[in-house]
CSV table of C-alpha atoms in Angstrom, one decimal:
chain,number,residue,atom,x,y,z
A,1,MET,CA,0.1,0.1,0.2
A,2,PRO,CA,1.6,3.3,-1.0
A,3,THR,CA,2.3,5.9,1.7
A,4,GLU,CA,0.7,9.4,1.1
A,5,VAL,CA,2.9,12.3,1.6
A,6,ILE,CA,0.9,15.3,2.7
A,7,MET,CA,1.4,19.1,2.7
A,8,PRO,CA,2.5,19.7,6.4
A,9,GLN,CA,1.3,22.5,8.6
A,10,MET,CA,4.1,25.1,9.1
A,11,GLY,CA,2.3,27.2,11.8
A,12,GLU,CA,-0.9,27.4,13.7
A,13,SER,CA,-2.4,30.0,11.1
A,14,ILE,CA,-0.9,28.3,8.0
A,15,VAL,CA,-3.5,26.7,5.9
A,16,GLU,CA,-1.6,26.0,2.6
A,17,GLY,CA,1.9,26.1,1.1
A,18,THR,CA,3.4,26.3,-2.6
A,19,ILE,CA,5.6,23.6,-3.7
A,20,THR,CA,8.7,25.5,-4.9
A,21,LYS,CA,10.7,22.4,-5.9
A,22,TRP,CA,10.9,18.8,-5.9
A,23,LEU,CA,14.2,17.2,-4.9
A,24,LYS,CA,13.3,13.9,-6.1
A,25,LYS,CA,11.7,12.6,-9.3
A,26,PRO,CA,9.3,9.5,-9.6
A,27,GLY,CA,11.2,6.3,-9.5
A,28,ASP,CA,14.1,7.7,-7.2
A,29,ALA,CA,14.9,5.8,-4.0
A,30,VAL,CA,14.5,8.1,-0.9
A,31,ALA,CA,15.6,7.5,2.7
A,32,LYS,CA,13.5,8.4,5.6
A,33,ASP,CA,14.1,12.1,6.6
A,34,GLU,CA,15.8,12.6,3.4
A,35,PRO,CA,14.7,16.0,2.0
A,36,LEU,CA,11.8,15.4,-0.6
A,37,PHE,CA,10.6,18.8,-1.6
A,38,GLU,CA,10.7,22.5,-0.7
A,39,ILE,CA,7.7,24.6,0.1
A,40,SER,CA,7.0,28.3,0.7
A,41,THR,CA,4.3,29.7,3.1
A,42,ASP,CA,3.7,33.0,4.5
A,43,LYS,CA,5.8,32.2,7.6
A,44,VAL,CA,8.6,29.9,6.5
A,45,ASP,CA,10.5,28.4,3.4
A,46,ALA,CA,11.4,25.0,4.2
A,47,GLU,CA,12.7,21.5,2.9
A,48,ILE,CA,10.2,18.8,3.9
A,49,PRO,CA,11.7,15.4,4.7
A,50,ALA,CA,10.3,11.9,3.4
A,51,PRO,CA,8.0,10.5,6.0
A,52,VAL,CA,9.2,7.0,5.1
A,53,ALA,CA,12.1,5.2,3.2
A,54,GLY,CA,11.2,3.8,-0.3
A,55,THR,CA,10.5,4.9,-3.9
A,56,LEU,CA,8.7,8.1,-5.1
A,57,LEU,CA,5.9,6.6,-6.9
A,58,GLU,CA,4.0,9.6,-8.0
A,59,ILE,CA,4.1,13.4,-7.7
A,60,LYS,CA,0.6,14.8,-7.4
A,61,ALA,CA,1.4,18.6,-7.1
A,62,ALA,CA,3.7,20.2,-9.5
A,63,GLU,CA,6.3,22.8,-8.7
A,64,GLY,CA,4.6,26.2,-8.2
A,65,GLU,CA,1.2,24.7,-7.2
A,66,THR,CA,-0.3,26.0,-3.9
A,67,VAL,CA,-1.7,23.1,-1.8
A,68,ALA,CA,-3.9,23.0,1.1
A,69,ILE,CA,-2.5,21.5,4.4
A,70,ASN,CA,-3.0,17.6,4.7
A,71,ALA,CA,-3.5,17.5,1.2
A,72,VAL,CA,-1.7,14.5,-0.7
A,73,VAL,CA,1.2,15.7,-2.7
A,74,ALA,CA,2.8,12.5,-3.5
A,75,LEU,CA,3.0,8.7,-3.1
A,76,MET,CA,5.8,6.7,-1.8
A,77,GLY,CA,6.1,2.9,-1.8
A,78,GLU,CA,8.1,-0.1,-3.0
A,79,ALA,CA,10.0,0.0,-6.3
A,80,GLY,CA,7.4,-1.2,-8.9
A,81,GLU,CA,4.5,-0.6,-6.8
A,82,ALA,CA,1.5,0.9,-8.9
A,83,ALA,CA,0.4,4.2,-8.1
A,84,ALA,CA,-2.8,5.8,-9.4
A,85,GLU,CA,-2.0,8.1,-12.3
A,86,ALA,CA,-3.4,11.7,-11.5
A,87,PRO,CA,-4.9,13.4,-14.5
A,88,VAL,CA,-3.2,16.5,-15.5
A,89,ALA,CA,-4.6,17.0,-19.0
A,90,ALA,CA,-7.5,16.1,-21.0
A,91,VAL,CA,-6.7,13.9,-24.1
A,92,THR,CA,-8.6,14.2,-27.3
A,93,SER,CA,-8.4,11.8,-30.3
A,94,GLU,CA,-5.9,14.1,-32.0
A,95,ALA,CA,-4.1,16.2,-29.2
A,96,THR,CA,-3.4,16.4,-25.5
A,97,GLU,CA,-5.1,19.6,-24.4
A,98,VAL,CA,-3.3,21.7,-21.7
A,99,VAL,CA,-5.5,23.6,-19.2
A,100,MET,CA,-4.9,26.6,-16.9
A,101,PRO,CA,-4.0,24.8,-13.6
A,102,GLN,CA,-5.7,25.6,-10.4
A,103,MET,CA,-3.0,27.1,-8.2
A,104,GLY,CA,-4.8,27.1,-4.8
A,105,GLU,CA,-8.4,26.3,-3.4
A,106,SER,CA,-9.6,30.0,-4.0
A,107,ILE,CA,-8.0,30.6,-7.2
A,108,VAL,CA,-10.5,30.7,-10.3
A,109,GLU,CA,-8.1,32.2,-12.9
A,110,GLY,CA,-4.7,33.0,-13.9
A,111,ILE,CA,-2.8,35.3,-16.4
A,112,ILE,CA,-0.5,33.8,-19.0
A,113,THR,CA,2.6,36.2,-18.7
A,114,LYS,CA,4.9,34.1,-21.2
A,115,TRP,CA,4.8,31.4,-23.5
A,116,LEU,CA,8.3,29.4,-23.3
A,117,LYS,CA,7.7,27.6,-26.4
A,118,LYS,CA,6.1,28.3,-29.8
A,119,PRO,CA,4.0,26.1,-32.2
A,120,GLY,CA,6.1,23.5,-33.8
A,121,ASP,CA,8.5,23.3,-30.9
A,122,ALA,CA,9.3,19.9,-29.5
A,123,ILE,CA,8.4,19.5,-25.8
A,124,LEU,CA,9.7,17.0,-23.1
A,125,LYS,CA,7.2,15.9,-20.4
A,126,ASP,CA,7.6,18.4,-17.4
A,127,GLU,CA,9.7,21.0,-19.2
A,128,PRO,CA,8.5,24.4,-18.6
A,129,LEU,CA,5.7,25.4,-21.1
A,130,PHE,CA,4.4,28.7,-20.0
A,131,GLU,CA,4.4,31.1,-17.1
A,132,ILE,CA,1.2,32.3,-15.2
A,133,SER,CA,0.5,34.9,-12.7
A,134,THR,CA,-2.3,34.7,-10.1
A,135,ASP,CA,-3.1,36.5,-6.9
A,136,LYS,CA,-1.4,33.9,-4.9
A,137,VAL,CA,1.7,32.8,-6.9
A,138,ASP,CA,3.8,33.3,-10.1
A,139,ALA,CA,4.8,30.0,-11.5
A,140,GLU,CA,6.2,28.1,-14.5
A,141,ILE,CA,3.8,25.4,-15.8
A,142,PRO,CA,5.3,22.3,-17.1
A,143,ALA,CA,4.2,20.4,-20.1
A,144,PRO,CA,1.9,17.4,-19.0
A,145,VAL,CA,3.3,15.1,-22.0
A,146,SER,CA,6.1,14.9,-24.6
A,147,GLY,CA,5.4,15.8,-28.1
A,148,THR,CA,5.0,18.9,-30.4
A,149,LEU,CA,3.2,22.2,-29.3
A,150,LEU,CA,0.5,22.4,-32.0
A,151,GLU,CA,-1.5,25.2,-30.9
A,152,ILE,CA,-1.6,28.0,-28.5
A,153,VAL,CA,-5.3,29.0,-27.5
A,154,ALA,CA,-4.5,31.8,-25.1
A,155,ALA,CA,-2.1,34.6,-25.8
A,156,GLU,CA,0.3,36.3,-23.5
A,157,GLY,CA,-1.4,38.7,-21.3
A,158,GLU,CA,-4.8,37.0,-21.2
A,159,THR,CA,-6.8,36.0,-18.2
A,160,VAL,CA,-7.8,32.4,-18.4
A,161,ALA,CA,-10.4,30.5,-16.1
A,162,ILE,CA,-9.0,27.3,-14.4
A,163,ASN,CA,-9.4,24.2,-16.4
A,164,VAL,CA,-9.9,26.2,-19.6
A,165,VAL,CA,-7.8,24.8,-22.5
A,166,VAL,CA,-4.7,27.1,-23.3
A,167,ALA,CA,-2.8,25.0,-25.7
A,168,ARG,CA,-2.6,21.5,-27.4
A,169,ILE,CA,0.2,19.2,-27.7
A,170,GLY,CA,0.5,16.3,-30.2
A,171,GLY,CA,2.8,13.9,-31.6
A,172,SER,CA,6.2,15.0,-33.4
A,173,GLY,CA,4.4,14.4,-36.8
A,174,ALA,CA,1.5,16.6,-36.2
A,175,ALA,CA,1.2,19.9,-37.9
A,176,PRO,CA,1.1,23.0,-35.7
A,177,VAL,CA,-1.5,25.8,-36.4
A,178,ALA,CA,-1.6,29.4,-35.8
A,179,LEU,CA,-2.5,31.1,-32.5
A,180,ALA,CA,-6.3,30.4,-32.1
A,181,ALA,CA,-8.8,32.9,-31.0
A,182,PRO,CA,-9.3,33.1,-27.4
A,183,ALA,CA,-11.8,30.6,-25.9
A,184,ALA,CA,-15.2,31.8,-24.6
A,185,ALA,CA,-13.9,31.4,-20.9
A,186,VAL,CA,-10.8,33.6,-21.7
A,187,LYS,CA,-11.1,37.1,-20.6
A,188,SER,CA,-9.2,39.8,-22.4
A,189,ALA,CA,-6.6,41.8,-20.5
A,190,PRO,CA,-5.0,44.9,-21.5
A,191,ALA,CA,-1.3,44.1,-22.6
A,192,PRO,CA,0.4,47.2,-20.8
A,193,VAL,CA,-0.6,45.9,-17.2
A,194,ALA,CA,-1.7,42.4,-17.5
A,195,ALA,CA,1.3,40.7,-16.0
A,196,PRO,CA,4.2,42.6,-14.4
A,197,LYS,CA,7.3,40.3,-14.4
A,198,PRO,CA,9.8,41.4,-12.0
A,199,GLU,CA,11.9,38.3,-12.4
A,200,ALA,CA,12.7,38.9,-15.8
A,201,VAL,CA,16.3,38.7,-16.7
A,202,PRO,CA,18.2,39.2,-20.1
A,203,GLU,CA,18.6,36.3,-22.5
A,204,PRO,CA,21.9,35.2,-23.8
A,205,VAL,CA,22.9,35.1,-27.3
A,206,GLY,CA,22.9,31.7,-28.8
A,207,ARG,CA,20.7,30.0,-26.1
A,208,ARG,CA,17.5,30.6,-24.4
A,209,LEU,CA,17.9,31.3,-20.6
A,210,ARG,CA,16.1,28.9,-18.5
A,211,SER,CA,15.5,29.3,-15.0
A,212,SER,CA,12.8,29.4,-12.3
A,213,PRO,CA,11.2,32.4,-10.6
A,214,LEU,CA,13.3,31.5,-7.4
A,215,VAL,CA,16.4,31.4,-9.2
A,216,ARG,CA,15.7,34.9,-10.9
A,217,ARG,CA,14.6,36.3,-7.6
A,218,ILE,CA,18.1,35.1,-6.2
A,219,ALA,CA,19.8,36.6,-9.2
A,220,ARG,CA,18.1,40.0,-8.6
A,221,GLU,CA,18.6,40.2,-5.0
A,222,ASN,CA,22.6,39.6,-5.6
A,223,GLN,CA,22.9,41.9,-8.7
A,224,LEU,CA,23.9,38.9,-10.8
A,225,ASP,CA,23.7,38.3,-14.4
A,226,LEU,CA,22.2,35.0,-15.0
A,227,ARG,CA,24.2,34.7,-18.3
A,228,GLN,CA,27.3,34.1,-16.3
A,229,VAL,CA,25.7,31.1,-14.5
A,230,PRO,CA,26.2,27.5,-16.1
A,231,GLY,CA,23.1,25.5,-16.1
A,232,THR,CA,23.3,22.0,-15.1
A,233,GLY,CA,19.4,21.2,-15.5
A,234,SER,CA,17.5,19.9,-18.5
A,235,GLN,CA,18.4,21.7,-21.6
A,236,GLN,CA,21.0,24.0,-19.6
A,237,ARG,CA,18.3,25.1,-17.3
A,238,ILE,CA,19.9,27.1,-14.3
A,239,THR,CA,18.8,25.3,-11.0
A,240,LYS,CA,18.8,26.7,-7.4
A,241,GLU,CA,22.0,24.5,-6.8
A,242,ASP,CA,23.7,26.2,-9.9
A,243,ILE,CA,23.2,29.8,-8.8
A,244,LEU,CA,24.0,29.0,-5.1
A,245,ARG,CA,27.3,27.5,-6.2
A,246,TYR,CA,28.1,30.3,-8.5
A,247,LEU,CA,27.5,32.8,-5.6
A,248,LYS,CA,29.6,30.8,-3.3
A,249,ASP,CA,32.5,30.8,-5.7
A,250,ASN,CA,32.1,34.2,-7.2
A,251,GLY,CA,30.2,36.3,-4.7
A,252,PRO,CA,27.2,38.7,-5.5
A,253,GLY,CA,27.4,40.4,-8.9
A,254,GLY,CA,29.8,37.8,-10.3
A,255,ALA,CA,32.6,38.6,-12.7
A,256,VAL,CA,30.6,40.8,-14.8
A,257,ALA,CA,28.4,43.7,-13.5
A,258,ALA,CA,24.7,43.0,-13.8
A,259,PRO,CA,22.6,45.1,-16.1
A,260,ALA,CA,20.7,48.1,-14.3
A,261,GLU,CA,17.4,46.5,-13.0
A,262,PRO,CA,14.2,48.5,-13.8
A,263,LEU,CA,12.9,50.4,-11.1
A,264,PRO,CA,10.2,48.4,-9.2
A,265,HIS,CA,7.6,51.0,-9.6
A,266,VAL,CA,7.2,54.6,-10.8
A,267,PRO,CA,4.9,57.6,-9.4
A,268,GLY,CA,1.2,56.7,-10.4
A,269,GLU,CA,1.7,53.0,-11.2
A,270,LEU,CA,-0.6,50.6,-9.6
A,271,VAL,CA,1.4,47.5,-8.8
A,272,PRO,CA,-0.4,44.4,-7.4
A,273,MET,CA,0.9,42.9,-3.9
A,274,THR,CA,2.9,39.8,-4.1
A,275,LYS,CA,1.4,36.8,-2.1
A,276,MET,CA,3.8,37.2,0.8
A,277,ARG,CA,2.9,40.9,1.1
A,278,SER,CA,-0.8,40.2,0.9
A,279,ILE,CA,-0.6,37.5,3.7
A,280,ILE,CA,1.5,39.6,6.0
A,281,ALA,CA,-1.1,42.5,5.5
A,282,GLN,CA,-4.0,40.2,6.2
A,283,ARG,CA,-2.1,38.6,9.5
A,284,LEU,CA,-1.3,42.0,10.7
A,285,LEU,CA,-4.7,43.5,10.2
A,286,GLU,CA,-6.2,40.5,11.9
A,287,SER,CA,-4.0,41.0,15.0
A,288,LYS,CA,-4.8,44.7,15.2
A,289,GLN,CA,-8.5,44.2,15.0
A,290,THR,CA,-8.3,41.3,17.4
A,291,ALA,CA,-6.4,42.7,20.1
A,292,PRO,CA,-6.5,46.1,21.6
A,293,HIS,CA,-2.6,46.8,21.6
A,294,ALA,CA,-1.0,48.9,24.2
A,295,HIS,CA,2.7,49.5,24.7
A,296,ASN,CA,5.4,50.2,27.3
A,297,VAL,CA,8.9,51.4,26.5
A,298,TYR,CA,11.6,51.0,29.0
A,299,LYS,CA,15.5,52.1,28.7
A,300,VAL,CA,17.9,49.4,30.0
A,301,ASP,CA,21.4,50.0,31.0
A,302,MET,CA,23.3,47.3,29.2
A,303,THR,CA,26.8,48.4,30.2
A,304,HIS,CA,27.2,45.3,32.6
A,305,ILE,CA,26.1,43.0,29.9
A,306,VAL,CA,28.4,44.5,27.3
A,307,ARG,CA,31.4,44.3,29.6
A,308,ILE,CA,30.7,40.7,30.5
A,309,ARG,CA,30.3,39.8,26.7
A,310,GLN,CA,33.6,41.5,25.9
A,311,ARG,CA,35.3,39.6,28.6
A,312,GLU,CA,33.8,36.1,28.1
A,313,ARG,CA,33.4,36.0,24.3
A,314,ALA,CA,36.6,34.5,23.3
A,315,ASN,CA,36.4,31.9,26.1
A,316,PHE,CA,32.9,31.1,25.4
A,317,GLU,CA,33.4,30.4,21.6
A,318,LYS,CA,36.4,28.4,22.3
A,319,LYS,CA,34.7,26.3,24.9
A,320,HIS,CA,31.3,25.8,23.2
A,321,GLY,CA,31.9,26.5,19.6
A,322,ILE,CA,29.4,29.3,19.2
A,323,LYS,CA,29.8,33.0,19.4
A,324,LEU,CA,28.5,34.9,22.5
A,325,THR,CA,25.7,37.3,21.3
A,326,TYR,CA,23.5,39.6,23.3
A,327,MET,CA,20.2,37.7,22.4
A,328,PRO,CA,20.8,34.8,24.8
A,329,PHE,CA,21.1,37.5,27.7
A,330,ILE,CA,17.9,39.0,26.4
A,331,ALA,CA,16.2,35.6,26.1
A,332,ALA,CA,17.2,34.5,29.6
A,333,ALA,CA,15.9,37.8,31.2
A,334,THR,CA,12.6,37.4,29.4
A,335,VAL,CA,12.3,33.8,30.7
A,336,GLU,CA,12.9,35.1,34.1
A,337,ALA,CA,10.3,37.8,33.9
A,338,LEU,CA,7.9,35.3,32.4
A,339,ARG,CA,8.4,32.9,35.2
A,340,LYS,CA,7.5,35.6,37.8
A,341,TYR,CA,4.5,37.1,35.8
A,342,PRO,CA,2.7,34.0,33.9
A,343,ILE,CA,-0.1,36.2,32.8
A,344,VAL,CA,2.3,37.8,30.1
A,345,ASN,CA,2.8,34.1,28.8
A,346,ALA,CA,-0.9,33.3,28.8
A,347,SER,CA,-3.4,33.7,26.0
A,348,LEU,CA,-7.2,34.1,25.6
A,349,GLU,CA,-9.4,31.2,24.6
A,350,GLY,CA,-13.0,32.6,24.2
A,351,ASN,CA,-13.7,34.1,27.7
A,352,SER,CA,-11.1,32.0,29.4
A,353,ILE,CA,-7.5,32.5,30.0
A,354,ARG,CA,-5.0,29.7,29.0
A,355,TYR,CA,-1.9,29.6,31.3
A,356,HIS,CA,0.7,27.9,29.3
A,357,ARG,CA,2.8,25.4,31.1
A,358,ALA,CA,5.8,26.0,28.9
A,359,ILE,CA,7.5,29.0,27.9
A,360,ASN,CA,8.0,28.8,24.2
A,361,ILE,CA,9.9,31.9,23.0
A,362,GLY,CA,9.5,32.9,19.2
A,363,ILE,CA,12.6,34.7,17.9
A,364,ALA,CA,12.0,36.8,14.7
A,365,VAL,CA,14.6,36.2,12.0
A,366,ALA,CA,14.9,38.4,8.9
A,367,LEU,CA,15.5,36.5,5.7
A,368,ASP,CA,16.3,37.9,2.3
A,369,TRP,CA,12.7,36.8,1.2
A,370,GLY,CA,10.7,37.8,4.4
A,371,LEU,CA,10.4,37.1,8.0
A,372,ILE,CA,10.0,33.8,10.0
A,373,VAL,CA,9.6,33.0,13.6
A,374,PRO,CA,11.4,29.8,14.7
A,375,VAL,CA,10.4,28.9,18.4
A,376,ILE,CA,12.8,27.8,21.3
A,377,THR,CA,10.3,25.4,23.2
A,378,HIS,CA,10.4,24.9,26.9
A,379,ALA,CA,13.0,27.9,27.2
A,380,GLU,CA,12.3,27.7,31.0
A,381,SER,CA,14.2,24.4,31.3
A,382,ARG,CA,17.3,25.6,29.3
A,383,SER,CA,20.6,26.7,30.6
A,384,PHE,CA,22.3,29.9,29.2
A,385,VAL,CA,24.4,27.6,26.7
A,386,ASP,CA,21.3,25.8,25.7
A,387,LEU,CA,19.6,29.0,24.8
A,388,SER,CA,22.6,30.3,23.0
A,389,ARG,CA,22.7,27.1,21.0
A,390,ALA,CA,19.2,27.0,20.1
A,391,ILE,CA,19.2,30.9,19.0
A,392,VAL,CA,22.1,29.9,16.5
A,393,ASP,CA,20.7,26.8,15.3
A,394,LEU,CA,17.2,28.0,14.5
A,395,ALA,CA,18.5,31.2,12.7
A,396,ALA,CA,21.0,29.3,10.7
A,397,ARG,CA,18.4,26.8,9.7
A,398,ALA,CA,15.9,29.4,9.1
A,399,ARG,CA,18.2,30.9,6.6
A,400,THR,CA,18.8,27.6,4.7
A,401,LYS,CA,15.3,26.2,4.7
A,402,LYS,CA,16.2,23.5,7.1
A,403,LEU,CA,13.4,24.1,9.9
A,404,MET,CA,11.1,21.3,10.6
A,405,PRO,CA,7.3,22.4,10.6
A,406,ASP,CA,6.9,22.1,14.3
A,407,GLU,CA,9.8,24.4,15.0
A,408,THR,CA,7.5,27.5,13.7
A,409,SER,CA,4.6,27.0,15.7
A,410,GLY,CA,3.6,26.9,19.6
A,411,SER,CA,5.2,30.1,20.6
A,412,THR,CA,3.6,31.7,23.6
A,413,PHE,CA,5.9,35.0,23.7
A,414,THR,CA,7.9,36.5,20.9
A,415,LEU,CA,11.1,38.7,20.6
A,416,THR,CA,11.8,40.7,17.7
A,417,ASN,CA,14.7,42.9,17.1
A,418,ALA,CA,13.6,46.3,15.9
A,419,GLY,CA,17.1,47.7,16.4
A,420,VAL,CA,19.0,45.5,14.1
A,421,PHE,CA,18.8,48.2,11.3
A,422,GLY,CA,19.6,51.1,13.5
A,423,GLY,CA,16.1,51.8,14.9
A,424,VAL,CA,15.9,53.3,18.5
A,425,PHE,CA,12.8,51.3,19.1
A,426,GLY,CA,9.7,49.8,17.6
A,427,THR,CA,6.0,49.4,18.6
A,428,PRO,CA,5.5,45.8,17.7
A,429,ILE,CA,2.3,44.0,16.7
A,430,ILE,CA,1.4,40.8,18.6
A,431,ASN,CA,2.0,37.5,17.0
A,432,GLN,CA,-1.4,35.8,17.5
A,433,PRO,CA,-2.7,33.9,19.5
A,434,GLU,CA,-0.1,35.2,21.9
A,435,SER,CA,-0.8,38.1,24.2
A,436,ALA,CA,2.4,40.0,24.2
A,437,ILE,CA,5.7,40.7,22.3
A,438,LEU,CA,9.0,42.4,23.2
A,439,ALA,CA,10.7,44.6,20.5
A,440,ILE,CA,14.4,45.2,20.9
A,441,GLY,CA,15.8,48.5,20.2
A,442,GLY,CA,19.3,49.7,18.9
A,443,LEU,CA,22.3,49.4,21.5
A,444,ASN,CA,24.0,52.8,21.6
A,445,LYS,CA,26.4,54.7,23.9
A,446,GLU,CA,24.7,57.7,25.7
A,447,PRO,CA,25.6,60.2,28.3
A,448,VAL,CA,23.7,59.2,31.5
A,449,VAL,CA,23.3,60.9,34.9
A,450,VAL,CA,24.7,58.2,37.4
A,451,THR,CA,24.4,58.3,41.1
A,452,ASP,CA,27.1,56.8,43.5
A,453,ALA,CA,26.6,55.2,46.8
A,454,GLU,CA,26.6,58.5,48.7
A,455,GLY,CA,24.1,60.2,46.5
A,456,ASN,CA,26.4,62.2,44.2
A,457,ASP,CA,25.6,62.5,40.6
A,458,SER,CA,27.8,62.6,37.6
A,459,ILE,CA,27.6,62.2,33.9
A,460,ALA,CA,28.9,58.9,32.4
A,461,ILE,CA,29.1,57.1,29.0
A,462,ARG,CA,26.9,54.1,29.3
A,463,SER,CA,25.6,51.3,26.8
A,464,MET,CA,21.9,51.9,26.5
A,465,GLN,CA,19.0,50.0,24.8
A,466,TYR,CA,15.3,50.8,24.5
A,467,TYR,CA,12.7,47.8,24.8
A,468,CYS,CA,9.2,48.2,24.0
A,469,MET,CA,6.6,45.7,25.0
A,470,GLY,CA,3.4,45.2,23.0
A,471,MET,CA,0.4,43.8,25.0
A,472,ASP,CA,-3.1,42.6,24.5
A,473,HIS,CA,-5.0,44.8,26.8
A,474,ARG,CA,-7.8,42.6,27.1
A,475,LEU,CA,-5.5,40.2,29.2
A,476,ILE,CA,-2.6,42.3,30.3
A,477,ASP,CA,-3.0,45.4,32.4
A,478,GLY,CA,-0.4,48.2,32.6
A,479,ALA,CA,0.6,47.1,36.0
A,480,ASP,CA,1.4,43.6,34.7
A,481,SER,CA,3.2,44.9,31.9
A,482,GLY,CA,5.2,47.3,34.2
A,483,LYS,CA,6.2,44.5,36.7
A,484,PHE,CA,7.4,42.2,33.8
A,485,MET,CA,9.6,45.0,32.2
A,486,THR,CA,11.0,46.0,35.7
A,487,THR,CA,12.1,42.3,36.5
A,488,PHE,CA,13.4,42.1,32.8
A,489,LYS,CA,15.4,45.4,33.3
A,490,GLU,CA,16.8,44.5,36.8
A,491,THR,CA,17.9,41.0,35.4
A,492,LEU,CA,20.1,42.6,32.7
A,493,GLU,CA,21.3,45.6,34.7
A,494,HIS,CA,22.3,43.3,37.6
A,495,TRP,CA,23.4,40.0,35.8
A,496,ASP,CA,25.0,37.6,38.1
A,497,ARG,CA,24.5,34.2,36.3
A,498,PRO,CA,27.1,31.9,35.0
A,499,LEU,CA,27.3,31.5,31.2
A,500,ASP,CA,27.0,27.6,31.5
């Protein structure tokens, strides 16, 4: 009996994911927990491991397809075991009809942004045939069968309903026909604004540049001319591994300066949101509409912590193999305050309050393609070194898409670094369904009035840092917030704990 591989849930509020890449093809042997495919959600980009060892029998969801959680995306079993064939195209007596795919449960149409083949071209099964844009995803659509492209029914720039025929593929001896008139279910879209293609890159002389939207995004972010990258995929297609290998060997920009990119927008232009931006907007709006936010800002004298770190950083790295940063100090102080005031670690469930047994701290990590919040579970039972290791490990795996699904859910309190880009402090939005979030401001030297033991005042240069707590005022009062922040502040200013 084949084993079903499903789309995992990468967070409590996640309902779907987009398959960005299959790392195996049907017929390949796969070990248990070996990376099988890559997905992208509004919270995390991750590699998904195989649930069992065996052979990949069938892929049911193509690259670029948005799939609901728990939906079957592949079948695994023993070599030679039969797997039901999922229909991807309708076959007529003369040709195979290629239809507009459904890229998500709520998607009812897509815009054809580019045809990658012309009538008469030979096509291999699963070779990219055309590109589409929907309100959730931009994707390349593969050919459902091998053969010759006989006819293009829907032109570039046209909006097509799902399951409507957009092209026909036949045997190599079949005669191609000219572009047909759009079908009745195809809606005309004005060419100038039909489909912005920010991933577009120059094509080289002599060969067609083949790459995925992900590869083109990586190239754009690193100002890299893709013509410099050798492609090892089918028909010299540039894979993610190709571009990452090239960047590792040559660095951003490559040996030849990348051509100037067009401005992402111009005054007066109306540009549709990306999928990620749309979901971020929805989540943040929901949080603001759900929770009446209130904020408290405290200034913390971090001079003592700065001196400890300067004194201990070399020995700490030599002993434990990781760098000593400020974040484990902050996380440990957070745990101390949450232990003392558990209401800040609680959450609302209807008209009841859920006091969580564990302190699970989410730490926001900025990525080149967005933001993710991996979670340190049971932080209350971890030593300083354990916290340090967890912070380094989760951040590194978040940036390399190695996080497991359960490592991005279940947080009870979140830390976010508003000062990493030089900000003084930020007023954060609560990460639902939590009730509080702490934003870390920039660490700067300031002149401060200090009082000695005899009551004499003087001005000294101190390392100061602002912290802003955002709270759900339905659950947390100003007094609770103040007590929490006072404990947090005192723990840092009078740090007396071993770094073990």
